[in-house]
């Protein structure tokens, strides 16, 4: 069993490396693998060098890390909220970010202003949801879920209103909310990758505790797990990671929902294995989705959220049906 | 030395006072049953002993050490808890679940040692669940699941096992099986404290019984002393006929209506 899991890890990791190379290679200008290697080693033609190092590489790295971050947060939120429908956006982060982004776009702020606004408003939203759900020292997960849904609905209404009032910016706002890495440069990679990487690691430290919480909060506490502390840390760090991911890539749906599920079907429910596997799988999935977003309707780029949903949805359904058949066969 | 000492314990949910000055001490590993009407504070008492709820006033001491001085992890090495409502919606195998009972002994990144694996195997054999080790808990029946959760609590190597209505939703075969199992644990030096709804089962299995009423221990002692017509009328507002269980020589109770009901003998 352990040997089989290491094979899954190795294969998925190789797939990630392959996808990243493929994504660097493909596009308006095709750059062969040999040339990519040359560029990494310091040679290669000037123009290809520029394309790879300042355009494609940051983009590929960003999409991989955003995919990783969203998947890790998704896995933890599903465990913490004990709800298979949970994803990184369930606490209202996405609608908060969309609200901030909408304002930034209407005010005509640049890419940095937009990222910053999205980041700040998403954190404010989560903080609000968290405060509502707190009674005494305990935080009710059910209340959090419901408050998140209510806030999301409210924010979406405001965003729609703002879009109608600012019709000229309509398509930019819609485009942003469906996600994409078209504007990514090293400037975003530099701050977002460390946040996602460190945040994911901090959450990973608590994976055994989240295993216990999955079997019931009260039971977990009696097993010696400080559930309130673990919940707070995961919620805060998870929100930070998600807000960071959203601020650079927009609201990319489905990744944080299905990657943890698919990973669970492959490596089982133990978060100590599930989380690192989700991280690699999520990075692979989003890098591949970004590649498709760039090349499917070349030279036009389509929002990555469309790709993640059209490919992720049916694949997830297939896995659900397969696992259903498997359990019926027993 | 007392295994468990509770001293003048008060607890409220908001304005509502649920425990009003509970004091008792147990110094032997016995089976202690807590009975009482709904809302009399049985579960709240268990959760205050386990430290899940923080008492408003008063102290709980395990092996003469105040539980306030324990960390959550240390406490879990002394108290195992089998709650009333359990969640089953996950994919862990029974082995994984029982292994979680070793969390109090493992550091954050430490993987399970041979010692932990041996203990898990031992407690799964005691509870007759070793054959389910690779099964998903969802595939088991109610009584089997309950045994897995008892195994997990035992993997904590506790001094005290707290159980909240462990048999209420089980059929008679499993009820007897589970209670015999935990009764045997007292021989291994574990103090078992269980909330029970069935007075006759409590009478049959418990060495001592507390009857709770309005947040206080109304009366305590062995089943024969505690289960009297007056006590039960006071605690449950019902009149009963009391017989003797011919096997255990403990009281056996039939409810009657206003004391006038003719018992229908078949």
PDB file of C-alpha atoms in Angstrom, chain B residues 5-258:
ATOM      1  CA  UNK B   5     -12.447  13.421  42.726  1.00  0.00           C
ATOM      2  CA  UNK B   6     -15.117  15.974  41.897  1.00  0.00           C
ATOM      3  CA  UNK B   7     -15.462  18.854  44.307  1.00  0.00           C
ATOM      4  CA  UNK B   8     -18.431  21.207  44.472  1.00  0.00           C
ATOM      5  CA  UNK B   9     -18.886  21.458  40.690  1.00  0.00           C
ATOM      6  CA  UNK B  10     -21.146  24.123  39.175  1.00  0.00           C
ATOM      7  CA  UNK B  11     -21.872  24.606  35.501  1.00  0.00           C
ATOM      8  CA  UNK B  12     -24.298  26.767  33.500  1.00  0.00           C
ATOM      9  CA  UNK B  13     -25.286  27.019  29.879  1.00  0.00           C
ATOM     10  CA  UNK B  14     -25.717  30.787  29.704  1.00  0.00           C
ATOM     11  CA  UNK B  15     -28.196  31.694  32.426  1.00  0.00           C
ATOM     12  CA  UNK B  16     -29.376  28.151  32.957  1.00  0.00           C
ATOM     13  CA  UNK B  17     -27.631  26.416  35.803  1.00  0.00           C
ATOM     14  CA  UNK B  18     -27.260  22.737  34.921  1.00  0.00           C
ATOM     15  CA  UNK B  19     -24.923  21.403  37.585  1.00  0.00           C
ATOM     16  CA  UNK B  20     -25.480  22.661  41.106  1.00  0.00           C
ATOM     17  CA  UNK B  21     -22.743  21.528  43.429  1.00  0.00           C
ATOM     18  CA  UNK B  22     -21.639  18.010  42.492  1.00  0.00           C
ATOM     19  CA  UNK B  23     -19.156  16.304  44.782  1.00  0.00           C
ATOM     20  CA  UNK B  24     -17.999  12.722  44.828  1.00  0.00           C
ATOM     21  CA  UNK B  25     -14.855  10.661  44.886  1.00  0.00           C
ATOM     22  CA  UNK B  26     -14.033   7.231  43.468  1.00  0.00           C
ATOM     23  CA  UNK B  27     -10.953   5.322  44.544  1.00  0.00           C
ATOM     24  CA  UNK B  28     -11.474   1.925  42.918  1.00  0.00           C
ATOM     25  CA  UNK B  29     -11.810   0.914  39.272  1.00  0.00           C
ATOM     26  CA  UNK B  30     -15.507   0.165  39.329  1.00  0.00           C
ATOM     27  CA  UNK B  31     -18.361   0.517  36.912  1.00  0.00           C
ATOM     28  CA  UNK B  32     -20.317   3.590  37.842  1.00  0.00           C
ATOM     29  CA  UNK B  33     -23.699   4.230  36.255  1.00  0.00           C
ATOM     30  CA  UNK B  34     -25.342   7.629  36.060  1.00  0.00           C
ATOM     31  CA  UNK B  35     -29.105   7.596  35.641  1.00  0.00           C
ATOM     32  CA  UNK B  36     -31.698  10.320  35.858  1.00  0.00           C
ATOM     33  CA  UNK B  37     -34.498  12.007  33.951  1.00  0.00           C
ATOM     34  CA  UNK B  38     -33.825  13.871  30.712  1.00  0.00           C
ATOM     35  CA  UNK B  39     -32.260  17.244  31.457  1.00  0.00           C
ATOM     36  CA  UNK B  40     -31.033  16.262  34.896  1.00  0.00           C
ATOM     37  CA  UNK B  41     -27.432  17.044  33.900  1.00  0.00           C
ATOM     38  CA  UNK B  42     -25.948  13.576  33.212  1.00  0.00           C
ATOM     39  CA  UNK B  43     -24.178  14.364  29.945  1.00  0.00           C
ATOM     40  CA  UNK B  44     -23.119  17.793  31.206  1.00  0.00           C
ATOM     41  CA  UNK B  45     -21.502  16.120  34.199  1.00  0.00           C
ATOM     42  CA  UNK B  46     -19.557  13.743  31.949  1.00  0.00           C
ATOM     43  CA  UNK B  47     -18.349  16.611  29.763  1.00  0.00           C
ATOM     44  CA  UNK B  48     -17.269  18.592  32.806  1.00  0.00           C
ATOM     45  CA  UNK B  49     -15.281  15.618  34.073  1.00  0.00           C
ATOM     46  CA  UNK B  50     -13.633  15.175  30.677  1.00  0.00           C
ATOM     47  CA  UNK B  51     -12.795  18.865  30.538  1.00  0.00           C
ATOM     48  CA  UNK B  52     -14.667  19.476  27.293  1.00  0.00           C
ATOM     49  CA  UNK B  53     -16.870  21.893  29.234  1.00  0.00           C
ATOM     50  CA  UNK B  54     -15.241  24.220  31.704  1.00  0.00           C
ATOM     51  CA  UNK B  55     -16.933  24.267  35.138  1.00  0.00           C
ATOM     52  CA  UNK B  56     -18.110  27.603  36.426  1.00  0.00           C
ATOM     53  CA  UNK B  57     -16.962  26.689  39.898  1.00  0.00           C
ATOM     54  CA  UNK B  58     -15.428  23.690  41.598  1.00  0.00           C
ATOM     55  CA  UNK B  59     -12.675  21.260  40.724  1.00  0.00           C
ATOM     56  CA  UNK B  60     -12.084  17.922  39.085  1.00  0.00           C
ATOM     57  CA  UNK B  61      -8.980  15.953  40.027  1.00  0.00           C
ATOM     58  CA  UNK B  62      -7.625  12.821  38.379  1.00  0.00           C
ATOM     59  CA  UNK B  63      -5.191  10.808  40.493  1.00  0.00           C
ATOM     60  CA  UNK B  64      -5.188  13.825  42.811  1.00  0.00           C
ATOM     61  CA  UNK B  65      -4.025  16.218  40.143  1.00  0.00           C
ATOM     62  CA  UNK B  66      -6.348  19.052  39.147  1.00  0.00           C
ATOM     63  CA  UNK B  67      -7.439  18.734  35.507  1.00  0.00           C
ATOM     64  CA  UNK B  68      -6.881  22.465  35.097  1.00  0.00           C
ATOM     65  CA  UNK B  69      -3.166  21.713  35.293  1.00  0.00           C
ATOM     66  CA  UNK B  70      -3.302  19.203  32.426  1.00  0.00           C
ATOM     67  CA  UNK B  71      -2.809  20.184  28.793  1.00  0.00           C
ATOM     68  CA  UNK B  72      -5.486  18.883  26.421  1.00  0.00           C
ATOM     69  CA  UNK B  73      -3.035  16.228  25.258  1.00  0.00           C
ATOM     70  CA  UNK B  74      -2.062  15.103  28.768  1.00  0.00           C
ATOM     71  CA  UNK B  75      -5.705  14.884  29.742  1.00  0.00           C
ATOM     72  CA  UNK B  76      -6.339  12.554  26.805  1.00  0.00           C
ATOM     73  CA  UNK B  77      -3.863  10.092  28.319  1.00  0.00           C
ATOM     74  CA  UNK B  78      -6.075   9.752  31.383  1.00  0.00           C
ATOM     75  CA  UNK B  79      -9.595  10.023  30.016  1.00  0.00           C
ATOM     76  CA  UNK B  80     -11.158   8.127  27.150  1.00  0.00           C
ATOM     77  CA  UNK B  81     -14.552   9.322  25.970  1.00  0.00           C
ATOM     78  CA  UNK B  82     -17.199   7.552  23.922  1.00  0.00           C
ATOM     79  CA  UNK B  83     -19.806  10.159  22.978  1.00  0.00           C
ATOM     80  CA  UNK B  84     -23.481   9.719  22.307  1.00  0.00           C
ATOM     81  CA  UNK B  85     -23.694  11.022  18.743  1.00  0.00           C
ATOM     82  CA  UNK B  86     -21.065   9.867  16.351  1.00  0.00           C
ATOM     83  CA  UNK B  87     -20.202  10.962  12.844  1.00  0.00           C
ATOM     84  CA  UNK B  88     -19.555   8.211  10.321  1.00  0.00           C
ATOM     85  CA  UNK B  89     -19.273  10.129   7.088  1.00  0.00           C
ATOM     86  CA  UNK B  90     -15.644   9.528   6.172  1.00  0.00           C
ATOM     87  CA  UNK B  91     -13.493   6.914   4.531  1.00  0.00           C
ATOM     88  CA  UNK B  92     -11.096   5.934   7.312  1.00  0.00           C
ATOM     89  CA  UNK B  93     -10.604   2.254   8.024  1.00  0.00           C
ATOM     90  CA  UNK B  94     -11.323   0.969  11.508  1.00  0.00           C
ATOM     91  CA  UNK B  95      -7.574   0.564  12.035  1.00  0.00           C
ATOM     92  CA  UNK B  96      -6.979   4.248  11.191  1.00  0.00           C
ATOM     93  CA  UNK B  97      -9.721   5.235  13.601  1.00  0.00           C
ATOM     94  CA  UNK B  98      -8.371   3.199  16.501  1.00  0.00           C
ATOM     95  CA  UNK B  99      -4.849   4.487  15.746  1.00  0.00           C
ATOM     96  CA  UNK B 100      -6.173   8.011  16.349  1.00  0.00           C
ATOM     97  CA  UNK B 101      -6.374   6.970  19.996  1.00  0.00           C
ATOM     98  CA  UNK B 102      -2.578   7.183  20.023  1.00  0.00           C
ATOM     99  CA  UNK B 103      -2.559  10.916  19.170  1.00  0.00           C
ATOM    100  CA  UNK B 104      -2.039  11.893  22.826  1.00  0.00           C
ATOM    101  CA  UNK B 105       1.255   9.991  22.818  1.00  0.00           C
ATOM    102  CA  UNK B 106       2.647  11.109  19.462  1.00  0.00           C
ATOM    103  CA  UNK B 107       4.532  14.266  18.618  1.00  0.00           C
ATOM    104  CA  UNK B 108       3.370  16.283  15.673  1.00  0.00           C
ATOM    105  CA  UNK B 109       5.516  14.699  12.970  1.00  0.00           C
ATOM    106  CA  UNK B 110       6.161  11.424  14.683  1.00  0.00           C
ATOM    107  CA  UNK B 111       4.861   8.435  12.790  1.00  0.00           C
ATOM    108  CA  UNK B 112       3.326   5.513  14.641  1.00  0.00           C
ATOM    109  CA  UNK B 113       5.841   3.414  16.531  1.00  0.00           C
ATOM    110  CA  UNK B 114       5.800  -0.353  16.984  1.00  0.00           C
ATOM    111  CA  UNK B 115       4.523   0.235  20.513  1.00  0.00           C
ATOM    112  CA  UNK B 116       1.500   2.102  19.114  1.00  0.00           C
ATOM    113  CA  UNK B 117       0.778  -0.638  16.595  1.00  0.00           C
ATOM    114  CA  UNK B 118       0.982  -3.262  19.329  1.00  0.00           C
ATOM    115  CA  UNK B 119      -1.412  -1.333  21.540  1.00  0.00           C
ATOM    116  CA  UNK B 120      -3.870  -0.831  18.681  1.00  0.00           C
ATOM    117  CA  UNK B 121      -3.816  -4.544  17.952  1.00  0.00           C
ATOM    118  CA  UNK B 122      -4.254  -5.369  21.638  1.00  0.00           C
ATOM    119  CA  UNK B 123      -7.275  -3.106  22.144  1.00  0.00           C
ATOM    120  CA  UNK B 124      -8.853  -4.230  18.888  1.00  0.00           C
ATOM    121  CA  UNK B 125      -8.528  -7.820  20.034  1.00  0.00           C
ATOM    122  CA  UNK B 126     -10.002  -7.007  23.445  1.00  0.00           C
ATOM    123  CA  UNK B 127     -12.996  -5.361  21.786  1.00  0.00           C
ATOM    124  CA  UNK B 128     -13.242  -8.082  19.136  1.00  0.00           C
ATOM    125  CA  UNK B 129     -12.780  -5.631  16.247  1.00  0.00           C
ATOM    126  CA  UNK B 130      -9.418  -6.770  14.837  1.00  0.00           C
ATOM    127  CA  UNK B 131     -11.214  -8.542  11.993  1.00  0.00           C
ATOM    128  CA  UNK B 132     -12.650  -5.161  10.879  1.00  0.00           C
ATOM    129  CA  UNK B 133      -9.244  -3.452  10.698  1.00  0.00           C
ATOM    130  CA  UNK B 134      -9.283  -2.893   6.928  1.00  0.00           C
ATOM    131  CA  UNK B 135     -12.999  -2.173   6.701  1.00  0.00           C
ATOM    132  CA  UNK B 136     -14.593   1.217   6.404  1.00  0.00           C
ATOM    133  CA  UNK B 137     -16.550   2.067   9.551  1.00  0.00           C
ATOM    134  CA  UNK B 138     -19.622   2.715   7.396  1.00  0.00           C
ATOM    135  CA  UNK B 139     -19.800  -0.984   6.561  1.00  0.00           C
ATOM    136  CA  UNK B 140     -20.265  -2.015  10.193  1.00  0.00           C
ATOM    137  CA  UNK B 141     -23.425  -2.434  12.253  1.00  0.00           C
ATOM    138  CA  UNK B 142     -24.243  -0.125  15.175  1.00  0.00           C
ATOM    139  CA  UNK B 143     -22.849  -2.464  17.823  1.00  0.00           C
ATOM    140  CA  UNK B 144     -19.682  -3.120  15.853  1.00  0.00           C
ATOM    141  CA  UNK B 145     -19.070   0.607  15.375  1.00  0.00           C
ATOM    142  CA  UNK B 146     -19.538   1.174  19.069  1.00  0.00           C
ATOM    143  CA  UNK B 147     -16.864  -1.445  19.765  1.00  0.00           C
ATOM    144  CA  UNK B 148     -14.483   0.322  17.363  1.00  0.00           C
ATOM    145  CA  UNK B 149     -15.003   3.596  19.214  1.00  0.00           C
ATOM    146  CA  UNK B 150     -14.455   1.877  22.540  1.00  0.00           C
ATOM    147  CA  UNK B 151     -11.250   0.421  21.090  1.00  0.00           C
ATOM    148  CA  UNK B 152     -10.115   3.904  20.132  1.00  0.00           C
ATOM    149  CA  UNK B 153     -10.785   5.212  23.633  1.00  0.00           C
ATOM    150  CA  UNK B 154      -8.857   2.230  25.044  1.00  0.00           C
ATOM    151  CA  UNK B 155      -5.924   2.926  22.726  1.00  0.00           C
ATOM    152  CA  UNK B 156      -5.535   6.135  24.745  1.00  0.00           C
ATOM    153  CA  UNK B 157      -4.642   3.823  27.663  1.00  0.00           C
ATOM    154  CA  UNK B 158      -6.972   5.803  29.932  1.00  0.00           C
ATOM    155  CA  UNK B 159      -7.443   5.519  33.664  1.00  0.00           C
ATOM    156  CA  UNK B 160     -11.054   6.625  33.251  1.00  0.00           C
ATOM    157  CA  UNK B 161     -13.475   5.679  30.489  1.00  0.00           C
ATOM    158  CA  UNK B 162     -16.473   7.976  30.119  1.00  0.00           C
ATOM    159  CA  UNK B 163     -19.432   6.762  28.079  1.00  0.00           C
ATOM    160  CA  UNK B 164     -22.574   8.651  27.184  1.00  0.00           C
ATOM    161  CA  UNK B 165     -25.468   6.260  26.634  1.00  0.00           C
ATOM    162  CA  UNK B 166     -23.304   3.675  24.923  1.00  0.00           C
ATOM    163  CA  UNK B 167     -26.125   1.196  24.340  1.00  0.00           C
ATOM    164  CA  UNK B 168     -29.279   3.287  23.892  1.00  0.00           C
ATOM    165  CA  UNK B 169     -29.595   2.681  20.161  1.00  0.00           C
ATOM    166  CA  UNK B 170     -28.454  -0.939  20.142  1.00  0.00           C
ATOM    167  CA  UNK B 171     -30.447  -4.160  20.165  1.00  0.00           C
ATOM    168  CA  UNK B 172     -30.467  -6.362  23.245  1.00  0.00           C
ATOM    169  CA  UNK B 173     -27.655  -8.651  22.112  1.00  0.00           C
ATOM    170  CA  UNK B 174     -25.281  -5.744  21.509  1.00  0.00           C
ATOM    171  CA  UNK B 175     -26.386  -4.034  24.719  1.00  0.00           C
ATOM    172  CA  UNK B 176     -25.303  -7.000  26.776  1.00  0.00           C
ATOM    173  CA  UNK B 177     -22.159  -7.510  24.710  1.00  0.00           C
ATOM    174  CA  UNK B 178     -20.989  -3.896  25.080  1.00  0.00           C
ATOM    175  CA  UNK B 179     -21.777  -3.645  28.773  1.00  0.00           C
ATOM    176  CA  UNK B 180     -20.067  -6.966  29.536  1.00  0.00           C
ATOM    177  CA  UNK B 181     -17.067  -5.727  27.595  1.00  0.00           C
ATOM    178  CA  UNK B 182     -16.759  -2.497  29.554  1.00  0.00           C
ATOM    179  CA  UNK B 183     -17.470  -4.228  32.834  1.00  0.00           C
ATOM    180  CA  UNK B 184     -14.457  -6.437  32.150  1.00  0.00           C
ATOM    181  CA  UNK B 185     -12.352  -3.330  31.682  1.00  0.00           C
ATOM    182  CA  UNK B 186     -12.837  -2.472  35.341  1.00  0.00           C
ATOM    183  CA  UNK B 187     -10.886  -5.650  36.137  1.00  0.00           C
ATOM    184  CA  UNK B 188      -8.006  -4.193  34.126  1.00  0.00           C
ATOM    185  CA  UNK B 189      -7.935  -1.147  36.379  1.00  0.00           C
ATOM    186  CA  UNK B 190     -10.085   1.239  34.368  1.00  0.00           C
ATOM    187  CA  UNK B 191     -12.759   3.287  36.079  1.00  0.00           C
ATOM    188  CA  UNK B 192     -15.823   3.203  33.834  1.00  0.00           C
ATOM    189  CA  UNK B 193     -18.424   5.941  34.186  1.00  0.00           C
ATOM    190  CA  UNK B 194     -21.428   5.536  31.960  1.00  0.00           C
ATOM    191  CA  UNK B 195     -24.649   7.433  31.487  1.00  0.00           C
ATOM    192  CA  UNK B 196     -27.384   4.845  31.036  1.00  0.00           C
ATOM    193  CA  UNK B 197     -31.050   5.174  30.217  1.00  0.00           C
ATOM    194  CA  UNK B 198     -32.088   1.654  31.011  1.00  0.00           C
ATOM    195  CA  UNK B 199     -32.373   1.387  34.793  1.00  0.00           C
ATOM    196  CA  UNK B 200     -32.444  -2.397  34.703  1.00  0.00           C
ATOM    197  CA  UNK B 201     -29.230  -2.620  32.689  1.00  0.00           C
ATOM    198  CA  UNK B 202     -27.643  -0.160  35.107  1.00  0.00           C
ATOM    199  CA  UNK B 203     -28.787  -2.286  37.998  1.00  0.00           C
ATOM    200  CA  UNK B 204     -27.446  -5.458  36.402  1.00  0.00           C
ATOM    201  CA  UNK B 205     -23.999  -4.160  35.398  1.00  0.00           C
ATOM    202  CA  UNK B 206     -23.019  -1.282  37.671  1.00  0.00           C
ATOM    203  CA  UNK B 207     -21.182  -1.544  40.964  1.00  0.00           C
ATOM    204  CA  UNK B 208     -22.435   1.874  41.918  1.00  0.00           C
ATOM    205  CA  UNK B 209     -25.219   4.102  40.656  1.00  0.00           C
ATOM    206  CA  UNK B 210     -25.770   7.856  40.863  1.00  0.00           C
ATOM    207  CA  UNK B 211     -29.305   9.102  40.408  1.00  0.00           C
ATOM    208  CA  UNK B 212     -29.218  12.697  39.208  1.00  0.00           C
ATOM    209  CA  UNK B 213     -32.020  15.193  39.649  1.00  0.00           C
ATOM    210  CA  UNK B 214     -31.993  18.902  38.832  1.00  0.00           C
ATOM    211  CA  UNK B 215     -28.225  19.123  38.511  1.00  0.00           C
ATOM    212  CA  UNK B 216     -27.459  17.337  41.758  1.00  0.00           C
ATOM    213  CA  UNK B 217     -26.608  13.802  42.729  1.00  0.00           C
ATOM    214  CA  UNK B 218     -29.835  12.879  44.485  1.00  0.00           C
ATOM    215  CA  UNK B 219     -28.554   9.581  45.832  1.00  0.00           C
ATOM    216  CA  UNK B 220     -25.589   7.291  45.295  1.00  0.00           C
ATOM    217  CA  UNK B 221     -24.593   3.787  46.284  1.00  0.00           C
ATOM    218  CA  UNK B 222     -24.921   0.197  45.165  1.00  0.00           C
ATOM    219  CA  UNK B 223     -27.961  -0.711  43.035  1.00  0.00           C
ATOM    220  CA  UNK B 224     -29.857  -2.272  45.917  1.00  0.00           C
ATOM    221  CA  UNK B 225     -29.494   0.816  48.060  1.00  0.00           C
ATOM    222  CA  UNK B 226     -30.257   3.305  45.293  1.00  0.00           C
ATOM    223  CA  UNK B 227     -33.030   1.703  43.284  1.00  0.00           C
ATOM    224  CA  UNK B 228     -35.944   2.030  45.659  1.00  0.00           C
ATOM    225  CA  UNK B 229     -39.580   2.930  45.052  1.00  0.00           C
ATOM    226  CA  UNK B 230     -39.130   6.353  46.704  1.00  0.00           C
ATOM    227  CA  UNK B 231     -35.930   7.282  44.876  1.00  0.00           C
ATOM    228  CA  UNK B 232     -37.285   6.389  41.472  1.00  0.00           C
ATOM    229  CA  UNK B 233     -40.520   8.204  42.126  1.00  0.00           C
ATOM    230  CA  UNK B 234     -38.561  11.292  43.158  1.00  0.00           C
ATOM    231  CA  UNK B 235     -36.164  11.184  40.217  1.00  0.00           C
ATOM    232  CA  UNK B 236     -38.430  10.099  37.374  1.00  0.00           C
ATOM    233  CA  UNK B 237     -41.937  10.947  38.668  1.00  0.00           C
ATOM    234  CA  UNK B 238     -43.104   7.408  38.012  1.00  0.00           C
ATOM    235  CA  UNK B 239     -44.209   4.641  40.321  1.00  0.00           C
ATOM    236  CA  UNK B 240     -42.610   1.270  39.949  1.00  0.00           C
ATOM    237  CA  UNK B 241     -42.723  -2.253  41.252  1.00  0.00           C
ATOM    238  CA  UNK B 242     -39.369  -3.629  42.280  1.00  0.00           C
ATOM    239  CA  UNK B 243     -38.424  -7.275  41.934  1.00  0.00           C
ATOM    240  CA  UNK B 244     -35.156  -9.067  42.211  1.00  0.00           C
ATOM    241  CA  UNK B 245     -33.227 -10.176  39.155  1.00  0.00           C
ATOM    242  CA  UNK B 246     -32.879 -13.922  39.915  1.00  0.00           C
ATOM    243  CA  UNK B 247     -29.387 -14.130  38.361  1.00  0.00           C
ATOM    244  CA  UNK B 248     -27.621 -11.032  39.630  1.00  0.00           C
ATOM    245  CA  UNK B 249     -29.696 -10.519  42.784  1.00  0.00           C
ATOM    246  CA  UNK B 250     -29.999  -6.853  41.859  1.00  0.00           C
ATOM    247  CA  UNK B 251     -33.229  -4.859  41.725  1.00  0.00           C
ATOM    248  CA  UNK B 252     -35.405  -5.250  38.642  1.00  0.00           C
ATOM    249  CA  UNK B 253     -37.984  -2.610  37.903  1.00  0.00           C
ATOM    250  CA  UNK B 254     -41.416  -2.593  36.309  1.00  0.00           C
ATOM    251  CA  UNK B 255     -43.283   0.638  35.780  1.00  0.00           C
ATOM    252  CA  UNK B 256     -46.827   0.729  37.128  1.00  0.00           C
ATOM    253  CA  UNK B 257     -49.620   3.264  36.727  1.00  0.00           C
ATOM    254  CA  UNK B 258     -50.431   5.017  40.017  1.00  0.00           C
TER     255      UNK B 258
END
